[in-house]
């Protein structure tokens, strides 16, 4: 199978020396990429900047901004049987990026942000993707309802939801505990290492590939 995975944070420049980003470590997406490469699938890993080693035997495409990630996904997704969007994509970017460093001046400073494109939300329509589509949802409340709303809105077959208000799982942790939200039901996966969950999420996604 051909498997496309997005992972890590995106970085949105403010000026040549500063950027906006988030706390995503990329561990969950890289664990899925490892699991898929170990099982001899062809993997394209499209990743924002992380501290992680690139798994062996994956085609790795590094990106920084959401616009770069969007363009790379648009180019490659048509070849994928399964697309898994684990990246923590910045929802907004600075409206203007000067080509010089911004000098401090007043006591306050206002940064205008504009909405980024929704890459996962573009898969079904703008990219005309027909394969298995897996999204992630990071929630602090109403985990299942919010994840199901995302699943429907973005045309996913499965949303992997995690509760980011818990300190022991998510973001930089090595462990995670997720709820798998399907169009007609949900199932919990008990807490485990991201390495272990990577295998489970991959298996669950592959189960959704129709027999050829
Ligand atoms: N995603 C994406 N492109 C974006 C934003 C999100 O591909 N511009 C993907 C993520 O990779 C993830 C899912 O969409 O698979 C998360 O959806 P999103 O609505 O961004 O989730 P939250 O940030 O948790 O949403 P909200 O701010 O609405 O809580």
PDB file of C-alpha atoms and ligand atoms in Angstrom, residues 6 66 85-91 116-121 134-139 150 153-154, ligand 1:
ATOM      1  CA  UNK A   6       1.617  14.374   7.703  1.00  0.00           C
ATOM      2  CA  UNK A  66       1.303  25.230   6.156  1.00  0.00           C
ATOM      3  CA  UNK A  85      -3.083  13.590   8.857  1.00  0.00           C
ATOM      4  CA  UNK A  86      -1.355  13.744  12.215  1.00  0.00           C
ATOM      5  CA  UNK A  87       0.328  17.137  11.730  1.00  0.00           C
ATOM      6  CA  UNK A  88      -0.518  19.946  14.139  1.00  0.00           C
ATOM      7  CA  UNK A  89      -1.084  22.539  11.453  1.00  0.00           C
ATOM      8  CA  UNK A  90      -1.087  26.226  12.413  1.00  0.00           C
ATOM      9  CA  UNK A  91      -4.605  27.545  11.890  1.00  0.00           C
ATOM     10  CA  UNK A 116      -4.455  29.042   6.756  1.00  0.00           C
ATOM     11  CA  UNK A 117      -5.988  26.579   4.311  1.00  0.00           C
ATOM     12  CA  UNK A 118      -7.308  23.360   5.872  1.00  0.00           C
ATOM     13  CA  UNK A 119      -5.199  20.617   4.291  1.00  0.00           C
ATOM     14  CA  UNK A 120      -7.232  17.665   5.609  1.00  0.00           C
ATOM     15  CA  UNK A 121     -10.426  19.569   4.808  1.00  0.00           C
ATOM     16  CA  UNK A 134      -7.708   9.543   8.662  1.00  0.00           C
ATOM     17  CA  UNK A 135      -7.677  12.778  10.660  1.00  0.00           C
ATOM     18  CA  UNK A 136      -6.616  13.639  14.180  1.00  0.00           C
ATOM     19  CA  UNK A 137      -8.492  15.717  16.732  1.00  0.00           C
ATOM     20  CA  UNK A 138      -6.907  17.334  19.760  1.00  0.00           C
ATOM     21  CA  UNK A 139      -9.640  18.264  22.195  1.00  0.00           C
ATOM     22  CA  UNK A 150     -14.609  16.996  12.487  1.00  0.00           C
ATOM     23  CA  UNK A 153     -17.032  18.126   8.175  1.00  0.00           C
ATOM     24  CA  UNK A 154     -13.744  16.924   6.655  1.00  0.00           C
TER      25      UNK A 154
HETATM   26  N1  LIG B   1      -5.499  19.966   9.697  1.00  0.00           N
HETATM   27  C1  LIG B   1      -5.001  20.229   8.436  1.00  0.00           C
HETATM   28  N2  LIG B   1      -4.853  21.528   8.026  1.00  0.00           N
HETATM   29  C2  LIG B   1      -5.175  22.550   8.836  1.00  0.00           C
HETATM   30  C3  LIG B   1      -5.667  22.290  10.131  1.00  0.00           C
HETATM   31  C4  LIG B   1      -5.816  20.982  10.530  1.00  0.00           C
HETATM   32  O1  LIG B   1      -4.687  19.281   7.708  1.00  0.00           O
HETATM   33  N3  LIG B   1      -5.008  23.795   8.401  1.00  0.00           N
HETATM   34  C5  LIG B   1      -5.719  18.571  10.119  1.00  0.00           C
HETATM   35  C6  LIG B   1      -4.822  18.073  11.231  1.00  0.00           C
HETATM   36  O2  LIG B   1      -3.657  17.447  10.711  1.00  0.00           O
HETATM   37  C7  LIG B   1      -5.721  17.090  11.962  1.00  0.00           C
HETATM   38  C8  LIG B   1      -7.090  17.738  11.840  1.00  0.00           C
HETATM   39  O3  LIG B   1      -7.033  18.518  10.651  1.00  0.00           O
HETATM   40  O4  LIG B   1      -5.787  15.854  11.297  1.00  0.00           O
HETATM   41  C9  LIG B   1      -7.378  18.629  13.027  1.00  0.00           C
HETATM   42  O5  LIG B   1      -8.453  19.439  12.724  1.00  0.00           O
HETATM   43  P1  LIG B   1      -8.625  20.894  13.335  1.00  0.00           P
HETATM   44  O6  LIG B   1      -9.994  21.332  12.988  1.00  0.00           O
HETATM   45  O7  LIG B   1      -7.510  21.787  13.038  1.00  0.00           O
HETATM   46  O8  LIG B   1      -8.479  20.498  14.799  1.00  0.00           O
HETATM   47  P2  LIG B   1      -8.245  21.446  15.942  1.00  0.00           P
HETATM   48  O9  LIG B   1      -7.069  22.336  15.726  1.00  0.00           O
HETATM   49  O10 LIG B   1      -8.240  20.530  17.113  1.00  0.00           O
HETATM   50  O11 LIG B   1      -9.578  22.265  15.733  1.00  0.00           O
HETATM   51  P3  LIG B   1     -10.286  23.394  16.524  1.00  0.00           P
HETATM   52  O12 LIG B   1      -9.351  24.552  16.458  1.00  0.00           O
HETATM   53  O13 LIG B   1     -11.517  23.561  15.708  1.00  0.00           O
HETATM   54  O14 LIG B   1     -10.501  22.758  17.850  1.00  0.00           O
END
